[in-house]
XYZ file of C-alpha atoms in Angstrom:
619
model
C 122.429 116.785 141.275
C 121.458 118.142 137.972
C 122.235 121.391 139.210
C 126.144 120.396 140.227
C 126.601 118.624 136.958
C 125.393 121.753 135.053
C 127.758 124.290 137.314
C 130.655 121.659 136.844
C 130.170 121.752 132.862
C 129.816 125.719 132.837
C 133.003 125.774 134.627
C 134.806 123.486 132.394
C 133.531 125.663 129.374
C 134.619 128.655 130.651
C 138.233 127.641 131.471
C 138.743 125.931 128.286
C 137.550 129.029 126.401
C 140.367 131.169 128.875
C 142.666 128.492 128.018
C 142.397 128.406 123.920
C 142.345 132.399 123.929
C 145.478 132.426 126.581
C 146.850 129.889 124.129
C 146.202 132.188 121.176
C 147.598 135.085 122.631
C 151.320 133.219 123.216
C 151.372 133.437 119.302
C 150.930 137.294 118.861
C 153.443 139.821 118.671
C 152.723 143.512 118.474
C 155.745 145.483 117.487
C 157.085 148.651 115.610
C 159.742 149.936 113.711
C 161.674 153.404 114.758
C 165.015 154.808 113.146
C 165.927 158.151 112.292
C 164.466 159.849 108.848
C 165.733 157.981 105.649
C 167.290 155.071 107.782
C 165.190 152.553 105.359
C 162.367 151.657 107.988
C 159.771 151.282 105.173
C 162.004 149.148 102.832
C 162.799 146.648 105.621
C 158.954 146.654 106.326
C 158.666 145.470 102.430
C 161.198 142.690 102.836
C 159.032 141.583 106.101
C 155.669 141.582 104.377
C 157.032 139.901 101.206
C 158.914 137.026 103.802
C 155.793 136.474 105.553
C 153.435 136.085 102.349
C 151.193 138.970 103.390
C 152.201 140.877 99.536
C 152.070 138.867 96.730
C 154.347 139.268 93.790
C 151.216 141.372 92.169
C 150.654 144.013 95.119
C 154.402 144.122 95.431
C 155.593 147.762 95.015
C 158.415 150.035 96.831
C 157.263 151.709 100.357
C 153.942 149.704 100.114
C 152.753 151.004 103.384
C 153.316 154.704 102.570
C 150.118 154.736 100.830
C 149.970 158.759 100.140
C 151.116 160.568 97.092
C 153.173 162.940 99.627
C 154.939 160.139 101.136
C 156.097 158.411 97.870
C 157.454 161.727 96.155
C 159.224 163.086 98.975
C 160.527 159.341 99.919
C 159.541 159.990 103.795
C 156.712 158.407 105.714
C 154.373 161.195 107.289
C 151.706 158.509 108.854
C 152.299 155.392 110.859
C 150.716 152.459 109.096
C 149.711 149.390 110.847
C 149.226 145.701 109.059
C 149.095 142.093 110.157
C 151.163 139.220 109.137
C 151.212 135.657 109.437
C 154.494 133.746 110.073
C 154.846 129.953 110.411
C 157.831 129.331 112.600
C 158.804 125.626 114.037
C 155.289 124.658 113.096
C 153.449 127.297 114.913
C 151.877 129.962 113.129
C 152.154 133.494 115.115
C 150.473 136.709 114.386
C 152.772 139.588 113.959
C 150.995 143.062 114.096
C 153.559 145.855 112.845
C 153.466 149.443 113.002
C 155.653 151.336 110.422
C 156.327 154.898 111.749
C 157.451 158.100 110.686
C 161.380 159.208 111.603
C 161.197 163.291 111.168
C 161.372 165.236 113.902
C 158.122 167.029 113.117
C 156.355 163.236 113.153
C 157.456 162.107 116.583
C 153.573 162.357 117.819
C 153.043 159.445 115.631
C 155.858 157.456 116.895
C 154.480 158.066 120.657
C 150.995 156.709 119.690
C 152.343 153.619 118.034
C 154.761 152.659 120.850
C 151.949 153.104 123.220
C 149.780 150.101 121.380
C 153.348 147.648 121.229
C 155.228 145.324 123.343
C 158.250 145.554 121.427
C 160.515 147.943 118.861
C 162.689 147.124 115.909
C 165.486 150.243 116.256
C 166.699 150.678 112.624
C 170.107 152.148 112.457
C 171.730 153.155 108.859
C 175.168 151.465 108.784
C 176.516 154.158 106.504
C 175.597 157.092 109.316
C 175.475 155.551 112.560
C 173.712 156.686 115.506
C 171.263 160.056 114.429
C 169.656 162.641 116.684
C 166.009 161.610 116.032
C 167.553 157.485 116.778
C 168.140 158.448 120.079
C 164.971 160.275 120.791
C 162.924 157.233 119.671
C 164.846 155.110 121.527
C 164.142 157.187 124.896
C 160.398 157.062 123.836
C 160.558 152.761 123.655
C 162.137 152.905 126.681
C 159.563 154.846 128.631
C 156.904 152.638 127.602
C 159.415 149.686 128.667
C 159.254 148.084 124.955
C 161.849 145.420 124.169
C 164.343 146.573 122.058
C 165.791 144.450 118.882
C 168.684 146.415 117.376
C 169.249 146.348 113.387
C 172.007 147.234 111.527
C 170.486 148.220 107.937
C 171.844 148.963 104.392
C 174.606 146.257 104.921
C 174.759 145.794 101.117
C 176.444 149.124 100.475
C 180.256 149.722 100.038
C 180.186 152.634 102.438
C 178.678 150.663 105.334
C 180.729 150.609 108.607
C 179.501 147.992 110.611
C 181.852 147.333 113.120
C 182.055 151.080 113.931
C 178.266 151.555 114.194
C 177.606 148.462 116.313
C 180.372 149.815 118.850
C 178.139 153.131 118.781
C 174.665 150.665 119.256
C 176.262 148.822 122.200
C 177.362 152.258 123.862
C 173.637 153.552 123.103
C 171.405 150.534 124.542
C 174.309 148.449 126.716
C 173.158 145.506 124.381
C 175.676 142.584 123.400
C 177.312 142.758 120.098
C 175.780 139.586 119.310
C 172.009 140.877 120.008
C 172.451 143.248 116.872
C 171.061 141.869 113.565
C 172.994 142.585 110.264
C 170.365 143.341 107.843
C 169.486 145.005 104.181
C 166.151 146.112 103.200
C 166.953 145.936 99.472
C 168.689 142.367 99.067
C 166.548 140.871 102.174
C 169.685 139.822 103.921
C 168.821 139.321 107.703
C 165.156 139.024 107.530
C 164.498 135.328 108.719
C 166.737 136.112 111.615
C 164.942 139.389 112.324
C 161.371 137.407 112.563
C 163.101 134.926 114.839
C 164.037 137.774 116.972
C 160.660 138.815 117.208
C 159.115 135.910 118.138
C 161.689 134.930 120.683
C 162.630 138.277 122.241
C 159.379 140.421 122.249
C 156.882 139.159 124.840
C 153.487 137.746 123.840
C 150.683 140.449 124.880
C 149.366 140.717 128.873
C 145.808 140.503 129.460
C 142.520 139.200 130.564
C 140.039 138.356 127.742
C 137.434 137.277 130.430
C 137.312 141.210 132.048
C 135.479 144.142 130.666
C 136.597 145.210 127.756
C 139.487 148.178 127.460
C 140.715 148.888 124.028
C 143.019 152.181 123.150
C 142.418 154.132 120.101
C 145.828 154.832 118.642
C 144.809 156.262 115.098
C 141.970 156.995 113.085
C 140.905 157.716 108.983
C 137.557 159.396 107.770
C 136.083 157.100 105.028
C 133.546 159.165 103.011
C 131.314 156.118 102.667
C 131.825 154.063 106.130
C 132.125 156.911 108.184
C 135.147 157.300 110.728
C 137.268 154.256 111.034
C 139.096 153.765 114.244
C 142.338 151.343 114.859
C 142.468 150.067 118.341
C 144.517 147.693 120.394
C 142.675 145.430 122.728
C 144.153 145.246 126.914
C 141.469 143.511 128.255
C 138.272 141.605 127.112
C 136.321 140.795 124.114
C 134.970 142.578 121.377
C 131.888 141.091 118.920
C 130.477 142.183 115.929
C 127.240 144.181 117.031
C 128.404 144.746 120.635
C 126.741 147.955 122.039
C 130.187 149.908 122.826
C 130.945 153.312 124.300
C 133.801 156.011 123.880
C 134.933 156.640 127.462
C 136.038 160.119 127.063
C 133.553 161.478 125.003
C 130.793 159.017 126.527
C 129.120 158.452 123.144
C 127.857 155.005 122.272
C 127.544 153.274 119.627
C 126.980 149.434 117.810
C 130.120 147.741 116.389
C 128.947 147.237 113.165
C 131.976 145.703 111.661
C 135.339 144.782 113.369
C 138.646 143.265 111.992
C 141.941 142.783 111.528
C 144.647 145.296 109.293
C 146.295 143.672 106.410
C 146.885 144.886 103.339
C 142.763 145.643 102.918
C 140.843 145.432 105.800
C 139.482 141.921 106.912
C 136.390 141.580 109.158
C 136.173 139.546 112.284
C 133.120 137.921 114.442
C 135.674 138.296 117.375
C 138.401 139.879 118.820
C 140.235 139.520 122.121
C 142.666 140.745 124.621
C 146.148 141.646 122.362
C 144.306 141.662 119.024
C 144.967 145.187 116.520
C 142.370 146.173 114.653
C 139.627 148.581 113.443
C 136.133 148.966 114.382
C 133.372 151.145 111.844
C 130.607 152.411 114.134
C 128.808 154.715 111.284
C 130.386 157.900 113.160
C 130.408 160.951 111.069
C 131.094 163.589 113.225
C 135.050 164.170 113.918
C 134.974 165.675 117.179
C 133.524 161.971 118.497
C 136.745 160.366 117.969
C 139.518 160.943 120.199
C 143.021 159.378 119.526
C 143.636 158.046 123.133
C 140.236 157.213 124.100
C 139.054 153.751 125.447
C 136.375 151.253 124.217
C 134.696 149.906 126.414
C 131.061 147.610 126.584
C 128.211 149.759 127.589
C 126.574 146.826 129.703
C 129.917 145.796 131.498
C 132.045 148.938 131.216
C 135.601 148.721 132.831
C 136.488 150.255 135.892
C 138.749 152.920 133.987
C 140.262 154.223 131.026
C 143.697 153.427 130.032
C 146.171 155.715 130.350
C 146.873 157.265 127.039
C 149.775 158.957 125.562
C 150.393 162.721 126.498
C 148.010 165.281 124.601
C 150.182 166.760 121.956
C 151.911 170.561 122.569
C 151.977 172.614 119.084
C 155.432 174.123 118.986
C 154.461 176.193 115.623
C 151.517 178.159 114.794
C 150.095 180.024 111.580
C 147.213 180.951 109.975
C 145.406 179.296 107.126
C 142.777 181.084 105.399
C 140.666 180.309 101.834
C 141.486 182.112 98.675
C 138.053 182.777 98.559
C 136.532 183.942 101.672
C 132.994 182.202 100.251
C 135.357 178.508 101.206
C 135.408 179.075 104.710
C 133.004 176.424 105.946
C 134.150 173.926 103.516
C 137.803 174.563 104.954
C 136.442 174.127 108.281
C 134.940 170.691 107.217
C 138.375 169.817 105.650
C 140.629 170.430 108.482
C 138.161 168.606 110.865
C 138.592 165.720 108.700
C 142.323 166.180 108.278
C 142.697 166.202 112.118
C 141.204 162.869 112.210
C 143.954 161.669 110.537
C 146.565 164.005 111.998
C 145.701 164.308 115.784
C 148.548 166.474 116.435
C 146.998 169.003 114.089
C 145.095 171.577 116.322
C 143.085 174.650 115.047
C 140.812 177.811 116.163
C 138.780 180.107 114.099
C 140.638 183.447 113.596
C 139.951 186.716 111.785
C 142.312 189.244 109.613
C 142.182 192.443 108.171
C 143.713 191.220 104.912
C 142.904 187.698 104.467
C 139.029 187.477 106.000
C 137.998 184.563 107.914
C 140.378 181.723 108.870
C 142.004 179.269 111.406
C 145.015 179.555 113.741
C 146.836 176.259 113.333
C 148.956 174.643 115.335
C 151.709 172.496 114.143
C 154.728 170.363 115.209
C 156.792 172.172 112.892
C 157.624 173.666 109.669
C 157.560 170.386 107.509
C 154.155 169.052 109.395
C 152.987 172.813 108.106
C 154.062 172.279 104.387
C 152.727 168.734 104.638
C 149.237 169.999 106.296
C 148.875 172.778 103.368
C 149.753 170.272 100.640
C 147.506 167.639 101.927
C 144.522 170.264 101.968
C 145.214 171.156 98.378
C 145.377 167.658 97.097
C 142.852 165.792 99.383
C 140.561 168.110 99.759
C 141.037 170.845 96.840
C 141.311 173.776 99.332
C 143.507 176.551 97.818
C 144.642 178.451 100.953
C 146.990 181.107 101.987
C 149.273 180.608 104.919
C 150.576 183.660 107.002
C 153.874 183.823 108.364
C 154.731 180.872 111.036
C 155.329 181.923 114.854
C 155.600 180.062 118.177
C 153.657 180.700 121.319
C 154.762 183.368 123.777
C 153.527 183.918 127.453
C 152.976 187.896 127.918
C 153.264 189.397 131.326
C 150.842 192.421 132.063
C 151.424 195.319 134.490
C 148.087 194.038 136.300
C 149.816 190.341 136.771
C 147.912 188.635 134.287
C 149.507 185.958 132.348
C 148.301 185.728 128.498
C 149.105 183.057 125.964
C 149.716 184.453 122.472
C 149.883 182.690 119.261
C 149.231 185.468 117.122
C 151.286 188.882 116.729
C 147.858 190.660 116.183
C 146.541 189.949 119.535
C 149.671 191.230 121.197
C 148.128 193.761 124.071
C 149.301 197.333 123.552
C 152.747 197.975 124.721
C 152.184 200.401 128.122
C 150.181 197.357 129.582
C 153.134 194.590 128.971
C 155.433 194.047 132.067
C 157.348 191.480 130.234
C 157.027 188.635 127.778
C 158.484 185.250 127.964
C 159.442 182.774 124.875
C 159.991 179.316 124.724
C 162.934 177.416 124.807
C 164.160 174.341 123.709
C 167.308 171.949 124.332
C 168.692 170.925 120.792
C 170.934 168.300 119.980
C 173.052 167.845 116.966
C 174.988 165.233 116.251
C 177.976 165.548 113.785
C 181.126 164.735 112.227
C 183.661 166.886 114.171
C 185.132 168.786 111.072
C 181.962 170.740 111.058
C 182.053 171.672 114.939
C 182.864 175.285 114.108
C 180.289 175.949 111.379
C 177.556 174.581 113.488
C 178.397 176.513 116.781
C 178.296 179.650 114.763
C 175.152 179.123 113.400
C 173.727 178.334 116.664
C 175.455 181.100 118.676
C 173.918 183.044 115.843
C 170.482 181.838 116.563
C 171.107 182.819 120.280
C 171.949 179.539 121.099
C 174.016 178.539 124.261
C 176.362 175.555 124.398
C 175.274 173.472 127.317
C 177.158 169.854 126.857
C 179.544 168.283 124.132
C 179.925 164.451 124.419
C 181.897 162.389 121.634
C 179.977 159.066 120.281
C 183.247 158.020 118.707
C 186.502 159.217 117.551
C 185.103 161.536 114.502
C 181.272 161.997 115.652
C 179.841 163.924 118.849
C 176.596 165.295 120.113
C 176.207 168.967 120.874
C 173.697 170.155 123.290
C 172.456 173.698 123.121
C 169.926 175.895 125.049
C 168.400 178.017 122.396
C 164.965 180.051 121.655
C 162.331 177.873 119.582
C 161.631 181.066 117.470
C 164.738 181.097 115.781
C 164.913 177.420 114.291
C 161.165 177.777 113.146
C 162.340 179.330 109.423
C 165.593 178.416 108.112
C 167.853 176.811 110.895
C 167.244 173.206 109.721
C 167.920 173.587 105.971
C 171.237 175.699 106.743
C 172.399 173.031 109.380
C 172.086 170.586 106.770
C 173.915 172.757 104.208
C 177.067 173.684 106.536
C 177.389 170.088 107.268
C 176.663 168.672 103.970
C 174.283 166.422 105.278
C 175.784 164.565 108.070
C 174.301 166.722 110.995
C 170.960 165.210 112.570
C 168.939 167.516 114.569
C 166.317 166.616 117.202
C 164.992 168.877 120.160
C 162.456 169.317 122.804
C 160.916 172.372 124.675
C 162.329 172.930 127.878
C 161.764 176.096 129.527
C 160.153 179.798 128.968
C 162.508 182.644 129.672
C 162.166 186.476 129.675
C 163.525 187.880 126.280
C 163.238 191.583 124.546
C 160.701 191.356 121.613
C 158.989 193.513 119.629
C 156.167 193.331 117.073
C 157.363 193.822 113.743
C 154.392 195.236 111.085
C 154.721 195.366 107.281
C 152.702 198.441 105.859
C 151.454 198.500 102.094
C 150.687 202.405 101.351
C 150.058 202.816 105.340
C 147.995 200.161 105.626
C 149.189 197.285 108.180
C 149.078 194.080 106.708
C 148.556 192.023 109.757
C 149.043 188.720 108.200
C 152.799 189.761 107.699
C 153.487 190.810 111.345
C 155.434 188.895 113.392
C 157.096 189.107 116.826
C 160.735 189.100 116.508
C 163.593 189.622 119.119
C 164.693 193.591 118.743
C 168.750 192.508 118.005
C 167.071 191.147 114.739
C 164.581 193.202 113.874
C 166.122 196.178 111.685
C 167.625 193.326 109.642
C 164.791 191.275 109.323
C 162.511 194.236 108.378
C 165.174 195.270 105.630
C 165.545 192.134 104.200
C 161.672 191.313 104.522
C 160.447 194.603 102.450
C 163.482 193.786 100.000
C 161.734 190.572 99.194
C 158.094 192.135 98.976
C 159.714 194.489 96.579
C 160.689 191.761 93.963
C 157.035 189.698 94.709
C 154.720 192.562 94.965
C 153.474 193.423 91.128
C 154.340 197.035 89.955
C 150.755 198.776 90.152
C 149.557 202.055 88.400
C 151.028 204.008 91.330
C 153.946 204.206 93.783
C 153.704 201.327 96.405
C 155.408 202.360 99.722
C 156.658 198.842 101.718
C 157.488 199.769 105.272
C 158.868 197.820 108.435
C 157.980 199.207 111.506
C 157.945 198.786 115.206
C 155.342 200.871 116.955
C 155.435 204.715 115.108
C 159.023 203.933 114.074
C 159.602 203.249 110.476
C 162.581 200.879 110.588
C 163.089 199.963 106.741
C 161.380 201.094 103.486
C 161.137 200.032 99.710
C 159.378 201.450 96.883
C 157.807 199.594 94.102
C 157.570 202.387 91.306
C 154.840 202.769 89.266
C 153.910 201.627 85.635
C 154.050 205.101 83.701
C 152.342 205.694 80.649
C 154.536 207.901 78.392
C 151.786 210.712 77.952
C 154.363 213.473 76.802
C 154.678 211.552 73.320
C 152.131 213.215 71.187
C 154.253 216.832 71.892
C 156.240 217.057 69.306
C 157.954 220.690 69.662
C 156.287 223.728 71.329
C 157.074 225.113 74.660
C 158.198 223.046 77.833
C 155.029 223.836 79.899
C 152.585 221.886 77.429
C 154.737 218.628 78.690
C 154.917 219.748 82.436
C 151.169 220.271 82.091
C 150.253 216.835 81.006
C 152.943 215.501 83.577
C 150.887 217.516 86.323
C 147.448 215.921 85.133
C 148.955 212.338 85.159
C 150.578 212.942 88.836
C 147.348 213.638 90.185
C 145.756 210.984 88.449
C 148.119 208.721 90.067
C 147.422 210.327 93.568
C 143.801 209.426 93.181
C 144.235 206.083 92.036
C 146.592 205.254 94.932
C 143.654 206.709 97.423
C 141.030 204.563 96.114
C 143.427 201.483 94.791
C 144.366 198.465 96.996
C 147.164 196.482 96.550
C 147.453 192.743 95.431
C 149.468 190.505 97.537
C 150.306 187.419 96.070
C 150.350 184.281 98.126
C 154.270 183.666 97.263
C 154.705 186.579 99.741
C 152.993 185.305 102.972
C 155.612 182.518 102.609
C 158.685 184.903 101.444
C 160.122 185.041 105.142
C 160.768 181.317 104.831
C 163.327 181.949 102.422
C 165.144 185.116 103.453
C 168.728 183.592 103.122
């Protein structure tokens, strides 16, 4: 009798606990903000935080979630930022977990990670600019993950806003009703209450079983010099409590959850978190390689049957060498890049050496802005002075023996007599622009070896152009030139589509006959002469004059295709000759000439750091 009543009591307690957790999950919403760069995501996020009372007036500042100096200076979001808000609606307090994402094409990996942790997304469109290329790209990412999309028309307070025209574009893009589009302003706060109501009513609550074995996805991580590595996670199933013995499935490492909590403006610790919650875990992890974004956290005693299918591994588009200015700082640079990789999972690196620069790392980036941001963060956050080599893309080299080699660095290219052919990566590029700029943009793309694939009118004066072109052609100056010729109206997005055979040559720069391997690059044969000549002219401007003549040469194999000479700084050795035979002057000049010759044989030309980035600004 007693045993039956005890079982009945346990049954009631167990199901009341499940009911309470299920009721709590009904009041949770996980969503992210996606848009093209500069469409007002971070400003709109400020208004959401302000309206929900997450921020006090004292804490309020512009772009409060952008906590890096670099983000504030440039006015762009580089990192995704997660924060929890509480909002009272119809007498019920809802827990809203918001992730603000970057808009630039180089940080699309951050967006994919944020989308994996959400059930819904706010699609922000600038009412003055309309649909842009990255808007479409981010939308496709969200649709692939079956997210509920809430379209928002931002910057409605501006006189140049075109609400009716942009609403037509949104309806054509996602097939929603016009009344589903929320008109808002991140500056004035227009439409914020309607936006929060739409989040509660249209985004579904998280689905998960809090009584099942723990399954939590790591979607980001940061390094704290006092607490170690802090991992941000989203719980899909199960419950985690402070002190639990947990395991990271992919690495196989086990830890104790020293602290768990939610991500408000500042981290707030909690004793227990359940399915649907977004938060952080601190386990005293000091080694960067022990935490992988996309990994699954589970319990050691009752593990989950399988890991969560995370997002795809990042594929770097652009490669460049990063070397310390002082070769003694090599290990310090390794430590700094490892810590930076925790905060930026799209950065990849491996050791390499250069005859000109010593030991360093070959790093993979998602684009040129990403490269620039990483270099600047190394200097600001870790006080590392670094030299960056000429960026290049990854090629596939097919040898005469039938082998295929992946080449990330021109110096590792095999000798020409064993190369059968080289495949270079091609991309599908989408350009959205006004019709008046079509001619200039097509001229630019064709000059970059692009081929027009499709042309679609979005509205009467806006169209989408689709090109197929080599990735190497957009690495340097394509984006800047596109913005210049379209007066800032063109938007650009791309994804890698295939590898195609191409006629490439290894262009080398020689200083006084010595190859500077850090300035070597793989380039299409048709562009080699022009590129080599401009490179020599630029280096002539940047390299300081020496005590002897310096020959700057561009070569393909043994053939010199361009040359410039930096004239020596000469002392007037004939100044003391006043009168007398001309042979006295000639004797002094010949003596100086011999001295210059000896100096050139033993001297080395110092190449300034600006020369290594000269190729980025050749135009």
